[in-house]
Amino acid sequence: MHKPEMPPGAMVLLILRVLHSGPLHGYAIAQRIHTLSSDALRVEEGSLYPALQKILLKGWVTAAWGTSETGRKVRFYKITRAGIKQLEAEASQYDRLTKAIQAILRTA
Amino acid sequence: MLRELLRRVHYLLNRRRFDDELADEMAFHREMADKSSGVPLGNALRLREDSREAWGAMWIDRLGQDVRYAFRAMRSSPGFTAAAVLVLAIGIGATVAAFSAFNMVALRPLPVRDPDSILRFGRHTAEQSSSRIPYPAVAFYREHTRTLSAVFAQIESGLSVEGAERSASTSFVTANFFEDLGARASQGRLFSVGDARPDAPPAIVLGPGFWASHFGSDPSVVGRSVRLNGQAATIIGIVAREFSGLGGDSPAFWALLDQHAYFVHGSQVLTDFSSGVAMWGRLAPGASPQMAEAELATLAAELRRQHPKDIWKDERLLSKPGGHAELLGVVEVFTIVGFLVLLILAVACGNLGSLLLARGASRQREMALRSAIGAGPGRLIRQLFTESLVLALMGCAGGLALGSLVLKLIMSWANGPTWLDPTPDWRVIAFALAMGVLSSVLFGLTPALHTARQKNLRKTTTFGRTVLIGVQVASSCVLLIVAGLLARAVERAAFADPGFEYERVIVVEPSLAEHGYNAARARTYIQDLSARLRGLSGVEDVSVTSTPPLSGLKIMAPFTRDGREFTVYIHQVDPRYLATMKIPLVRGRNLIEGDESAVVVSESLVQRHWPDGDPVGQPFKIGEETLTVIGVAGSARLLSPGDPDTVELYRLVRANDFPGLFVVARTSGPTEAMAPAFSQVANGVDPNFKPQVQLLKQRFEENVGDIRRGALAVSVLGVIALAVACLGVVGLVSYSVAQRTKEIGIRLALGAQSRHIVRSLTRQFWRTIIVGLVFGVLGAAGLAQLLRRELYGLSTIDPIAYISAIVLFILAVGLAALLPARRALRVDPLVALRCD
């Protein structure tokens, strides 16, 4: 079954958004995006982990070791103040962009 | 931004731990994903590497991997590695030697204290200029200047030494010279201000070269008394080898300018405005060269009020940096040398490139394997290029060692100044590294691209190798032809008739001006000396000149003809000069006494100035003067023997020229036997000093020796290039034989003749070699034009040099191609068909 591709840049936005509601580990982030999109978006580990490393370097999230629901030691990612700011900025920008695209799609 | 950078560094430093954490985390992800969906996941290692890429440190890891891999690959083929490093070391070594020589002479300042604040001064007005300044003026400037913290002056004279055949060069300097320049004595001490007091005993300092050659580096000479020009002086010390002075001279002795008149009888250099000394100044703290020039112009104007005749109107003292060696002609010479060594490097790179391509073909399987397990073309190119870079750096280290060694050998062979230090400095090391990286791009990039792409490998490989061989052929061909041209120039200089007698001529140099002779006294002296020499048995002819042959002294005047500017050498002589030097008079008449405005021109000048017409009776202008041509003499390259383009004219000496005259005499027998008698006669005219007596033959041989050394050096470069290029051709043909063993076997089995096989094997290279040769000949012609400006006697169109170089080249390359091709004929068809 064909899954729609994630637009470039959206991965960071989505990760930040799902972390905004609370710290999660990597697999849970993927799962959450999957369910929240009603199974439309599927996050591959090949794009999730590079994106996470990038966000860590930017200082938008921090990572801390915790225990998963299955009782395994795993890294939990937690959004930072800078991350929230980035999320707000990117979300509003994304909003403007989609509105503009939709306006064109409707009228043109 | 800064925080992000810090985090990156943190990741870089702890990358092993972070990598483990990431692996653990991704393993967890897999466990969970497996349970829920069972969707197959990608290559775990590959995914992890992608994630790590975000840290930005991957390249370090990759570089490490590649370098490790490169070393492993090199260890597995030590023969190839050794050959490659050797070829590269030769190529880079040649450029390194040339560059360090240039660095030593031109880029590094002189090894004196604070060289950047030293200025050399010369006199200038709108009309005239002079690099020498009268000593009384120097003393005046020294007394009044505020922008200069020290002023140095120097003058050179040749002094006779007991027990030495030739006169010893002596530099007379001011007493502050050594101290201010930070010179060190290796034995004893150097001059201090106290030595210049009028009552101080005469003292001299030895140069390290003369100390070694004349005194056998015996430390006990310090304190000993020697006689220079017959005057006693005490040796107070020996200058350390690393001291260069300022004038680029390495004199036998250093003496004090204040004592010039003590050693050189009659010298008036300290009081006379008509002679001059070299002057340097050290800028006072905070002063700029412009400030110094402005101040000295004011001082010159003030001095002119006291000495209106001796200081020129509107005279200015202009400065140039004094802390570097003089660069006359150095840049031009090194441009040529630079071209030649870059050609060697090009040959070496072309050679190595073909070696790598051949290796690339045999590594096809390995490359296929690597790309099958996920290496993209970029990754493969990077890896192959890293291997080249590692090779290049090894070659670079080898080249650095080889180049410095060669330079050291050349310097001891050519008797270079002792203060030049051939040890590589940071500039040389940086240059060698740059050459290494450049050559790795030249020889490594094309093979890397070809090997990694793997498309149509056989075809592109052959094409790439063809280009590389073409480059080698062209470059080594240029070197060979230039070497041939130089060899012919030597031959011409050594064996061709220079147009005058040099075997049996003796030159006597009395240096009358230095001994304070005025024009009238000098005239009497010269007449007396000439008469006495004429009286010696075995002397055939005696005459005078202001510019003795091959002495380096030249009087020149420019003239324009058809819009082109030429230079004519002016010989101020007496009527007997042409006869003494055996220069034939071909037309008109010779000069006679009183022919003040008459001139005899050379045949070469006639060809240049009156190509169709009789010059006799025609006017010829030199500066403001108009002279009348009365005769034509044979062309004689008296002043630069190698240059067939010189034009010369002869006119009578005037009364004022006498203090600067030389006496030349032709003998009937060998000059060596006559020299002592000449010395005895010359010393007797004025017992206060001893004129120098020199054999023209010796000067001629030295002159030829210089050109010969140059030609030898270029020939060595040419042979190296040829050898490397031949190696390349051998490699290329052997490779082609190895590749086509099967085909050759089939052909032989079907009854092909051996010459057909050889022809088919070598045919593909002939076109390349011919194209390379054509480019080589064109390049050599271009380079010869450039060389022509520096090295006279080099003919740009010398068919013998071109043809012999090309024939030698074709023979060598043909042999190099045939040797491996013959191996193809020994192929056993059965064995050939059975392989692969």
JSON list of N, CA and C in Angstrom, two decimals, chain B residues 346-374:
[
{"chain": "B", "resi": 346, "resn": "ALA", "atom": "N", "xyz": [55.02, 17.02, -14.16]},
{"chain": "B", "resi": 346, "resn": "ALA", "atom": "CA", "xyz": [53.95, 16.59, -15.06]},
{"chain": "B", "resi": 346, "resn": "ALA", "atom": "C", "xyz": [54.22, 15.19, -15.58]},
{"chain": "B", "resi": 347, "resn": "VAL", "atom": "N", "xyz": [55.47, 14.93, -15.93]},
{"chain": "B", "resi": 347, "resn": "VAL", "atom": "CA", "xyz": [55.82, 13.58, -16.41]},
{"chain": "B", "resi": 347, "resn": "VAL", "atom": "C", "xyz": [55.56, 12.57, -15.30]},
{"chain": "B", "resi": 348, "resn": "ALA", "atom": "N", "xyz": [56.00, 12.91, -14.09]},
{"chain": "B", "resi": 348, "resn": "ALA", "atom": "CA", "xyz": [55.83, 11.98, -12.98]},
{"chain": "B", "resi": 348, "resn": "ALA", "atom": "C", "xyz": [54.35, 11.71, -12.72]},
{"chain": "B", "resi": 349, "resn": "CYS", "atom": "N", "xyz": [53.54, 12.78, -12.76]},
{"chain": "B", "resi": 349, "resn": "CYS", "atom": "CA", "xyz": [52.11, 12.60, -12.49]},
{"chain": "B", "resi": 349, "resn": "CYS", "atom": "C", "xyz": [51.45, 11.80, -13.60]},
{"chain": "B", "resi": 350, "resn": "GLY", "atom": "N", "xyz": [51.81, 12.09, -14.85]},
{"chain": "B", "resi": 350, "resn": "GLY", "atom": "CA", "xyz": [51.24, 11.33, -15.95]},
{"chain": "B", "resi": 350, "resn": "GLY", "atom": "C", "xyz": [51.56, 9.86, -15.80]},
{"chain": "B", "resi": 351, "resn": "ASN", "atom": "N", "xyz": [52.80, 9.60, -15.41]},
{"chain": "B", "resi": 351, "resn": "ASN", "atom": "CA", "xyz": [53.26, 8.24, -15.23]},
{"chain": "B", "resi": 351, "resn": "ASN", "atom": "C", "xyz": [52.48, 7.52, -14.15]},
{"chain": "B", "resi": 352, "resn": "LEU", "atom": "N", "xyz": [52.35, 8.20, -13.03]},
{"chain": "B", "resi": 352, "resn": "LEU", "atom": "CA", "xyz": [51.67, 7.59, -11.89]},
{"chain": "B", "resi": 352, "resn": "LEU", "atom": "C", "xyz": [50.19, 7.40, -12.20]},
{"chain": "B", "resi": 353, "resn": "GLY", "atom": "N", "xyz": [49.64, 8.39, -12.94]},
{"chain": "B", "resi": 353, "resn": "GLY", "atom": "CA", "xyz": [48.24, 8.27, -13.34]},
{"chain": "B", "resi": 353, "resn": "GLY", "atom": "C", "xyz": [48.01, 7.00, -14.13]},
{"chain": "B", "resi": 354, "resn": "SER", "atom": "N", "xyz": [48.91, 6.69, -15.08]},
{"chain": "B", "resi": 354, "resn": "SER", "atom": "CA", "xyz": [48.69, 5.48, -15.86]},
{"chain": "B", "resi": 354, "resn": "SER", "atom": "C", "xyz": [48.86, 4.24, -15.00]},
{"chain": "B", "resi": 355, "resn": "LEU", "atom": "N", "xyz": [49.82, 4.28, -14.08]},
{"chain": "B", "resi": 355, "resn": "LEU", "atom": "CA", "xyz": [49.99, 3.15, -13.16]},
{"chain": "B", "resi": 355, "resn": "LEU", "atom": "C", "xyz": [48.70, 2.90, -12.38]},
{"chain": "B", "resi": 356, "resn": "LEU", "atom": "N", "xyz": [48.12, 3.99, -11.89]},
{"chain": "B", "resi": 356, "resn": "LEU", "atom": "CA", "xyz": [46.90, 3.86, -11.07]},
{"chain": "B", "resi": 356, "resn": "LEU", "atom": "C", "xyz": [45.74, 3.34, -11.91]},
{"chain": "B", "resi": 357, "resn": "LEU", "atom": "N", "xyz": [45.66, 3.80, -13.16]},
{"chain": "B", "resi": 357, "resn": "LEU", "atom": "CA", "xyz": [44.57, 3.34, -14.02]},
{"chain": "B", "resi": 357, "resn": "LEU", "atom": "C", "xyz": [44.69, 1.84, -14.23]},
{"chain": "B", "resi": 358, "resn": "ALA", "atom": "N", "xyz": [45.92, 1.39, -14.46]},
{"chain": "B", "resi": 358, "resn": "ALA", "atom": "CA", "xyz": [46.13, -0.04, -14.67]},
{"chain": "B", "resi": 358, "resn": "ALA", "atom": "C", "xyz": [45.71, -0.82, -13.42]},
{"chain": "B", "resi": 359, "resn": "ARG", "atom": "N", "xyz": [46.10, -0.29, -12.27]},
{"chain": "B", "resi": 359, "resn": "ARG", "atom": "CA", "xyz": [45.72, -0.94, -11.03]},
{"chain": "B", "resi": 359, "resn": "ARG", "atom": "C", "xyz": [44.21, -0.90, -10.85]},
{"chain": "B", "resi": 360, "resn": "GLY", "atom": "N", "xyz": [43.61, 0.22, -11.27]},
{"chain": "B", "resi": 360, "resn": "GLY", "atom": "CA", "xyz": [42.16, 0.37, -11.16]},
{"chain": "B", "resi": 360, "resn": "GLY", "atom": "C", "xyz": [41.47, -0.75, -11.93]},
{"chain": "B", "resi": 361, "resn": "ALA", "atom": "N", "xyz": [42.00, -1.06, -13.11]},
{"chain": "B", "resi": 361, "resn": "ALA", "atom": "CA", "xyz": [41.38, -2.11, -13.92]},
{"chain": "B", "resi": 361, "resn": "ALA", "atom": "C", "xyz": [41.45, -3.44, -13.19]},
{"chain": "B", "resi": 362, "resn": "SER", "atom": "N", "xyz": [42.58, -3.68, -12.51]},
{"chain": "B", "resi": 362, "resn": "SER", "atom": "CA", "xyz": [42.69, -4.97, -11.84]},
{"chain": "B", "resi": 362, "resn": "SER", "atom": "C", "xyz": [41.91, -4.98, -10.52]},
{"chain": "B", "resi": 363, "resn": "ARG", "atom": "N", "xyz": [41.45, -3.82, -10.10]},
{"chain": "B", "resi": 363, "resn": "ARG", "atom": "CA", "xyz": [40.68, -3.79, -8.86]},
{"chain": "B", "resi": 363, "resn": "ARG", "atom": "C", "xyz": [39.18, -3.74, -9.13]},
{"chain": "B", "resi": 364, "resn": "GLN", "atom": "N", "xyz": [38.82, -4.00, -10.38]},
{"chain": "B", "resi": 364, "resn": "GLN", "atom": "CA", "xyz": [37.42, -3.95, -10.77]},
{"chain": "B", "resi": 364, "resn": "GLN", "atom": "C", "xyz": [36.53, -4.79, -9.86]},
{"chain": "B", "resi": 365, "resn": "ARG", "atom": "N", "xyz": [37.03, -5.99, -9.58]},
{"chain": "B", "resi": 365, "resn": "ARG", "atom": "CA", "xyz": [36.22, -6.91, -8.79]},
{"chain": "B", "resi": 365, "resn": "ARG", "atom": "C", "xyz": [35.98, -6.34, -7.39]},
{"chain": "B", "resi": 366, "resn": "GLU", "atom": "N", "xyz": [37.05, -5.81, -6.81]},
{"chain": "B", "resi": 366, "resn": "GLU", "atom": "CA", "xyz": [36.95, -5.24, -5.47]},
{"chain": "B", "resi": 366, "resn": "GLU", "atom": "C", "xyz": [35.94, -4.09, -5.46]},
{"chain": "B", "resi": 367, "resn": "MET", "atom": "N", "xyz": [35.98, -3.25, -6.50]},
{"chain": "B", "resi": 367, "resn": "MET", "atom": "CA", "xyz": [35.07, -2.11, -6.55]},
{"chain": "B", "resi": 367, "resn": "MET", "atom": "C", "xyz": [33.63, -2.59, -6.68]},
{"chain": "B", "resi": 368, "resn": "ALA", "atom": "N", "xyz": [33.44, -3.63, -7.51]},
{"chain": "B", "resi": 368, "resn": "ALA", "atom": "CA", "xyz": [32.09, -4.16, -7.70]},
{"chain": "B", "resi": 368, "resn": "ALA", "atom": "C", "xyz": [31.55, -4.66, -6.36]},
{"chain": "B", "resi": 369, "resn": "LEU", "atom": "N", "xyz": [32.40, -5.34, -5.61]},
{"chain": "B", "resi": 369, "resn": "LEU", "atom": "CA", "xyz": [32.01, -5.87, -4.31]},
{"chain": "B", "resi": 369, "resn": "LEU", "atom": "C", "xyz": [31.62, -4.75, -3.37]},
{"chain": "B", "resi": 370, "resn": "ARG", "atom": "N", "xyz": [32.47, -3.72, -3.36]},
{"chain": "B", "resi": 370, "resn": "ARG", "atom": "CA", "xyz": [32.20, -2.62, -2.43]},
{"chain": "B", "resi": 370, "resn": "ARG", "atom": "C", "xyz": [30.91, -1.91, -2.78]},
{"chain": "B", "resi": 371, "resn": "SER", "atom": "N", "xyz": [30.65, -1.75, -4.07]},
{"chain": "B", "resi": 371, "resn": "SER", "atom": "CA", "xyz": [29.42, -1.03, -4.40]},
{"chain": "B", "resi": 371, "resn": "SER", "atom": "C", "xyz": [28.22, -1.93, -4.15]},
{"chain": "B", "resi": 372, "resn": "ALA", "atom": "N", "xyz": [28.40, -3.26, -4.24]},
{"chain": "B", "resi": 372, "resn": "ALA", "atom": "CA", "xyz": [27.29, -4.16, -3.97]},
{"chain": "B", "resi": 372, "resn": "ALA", "atom": "C", "xyz": [26.88, -4.09, -2.50]},
{"chain": "B", "resi": 373, "resn": "ILE", "atom": "N", "xyz": [27.82, -3.88, -1.60]},
{"chain": "B", "resi": 373, "resn": "ILE", "atom": "CA", "xyz": [27.43, -3.79, -0.19]},
{"chain": "B", "resi": 373, "resn": "ILE", "atom": "C", "xyz": [27.12, -2.36, 0.22]},
{"chain": "B", "resi": 374, "resn": "GLY", "atom": "N", "xyz": [26.85, -1.51, -0.74]},
{"chain": "B", "resi": 374, "resn": "GLY", "atom": "CA", "xyz": [26.24, -0.23, -0.39]},
{"chain": "B", "resi": 374, "resn": "GLY", "atom": "C", "xyz": [27.08, 1.00, -0.54]}
]
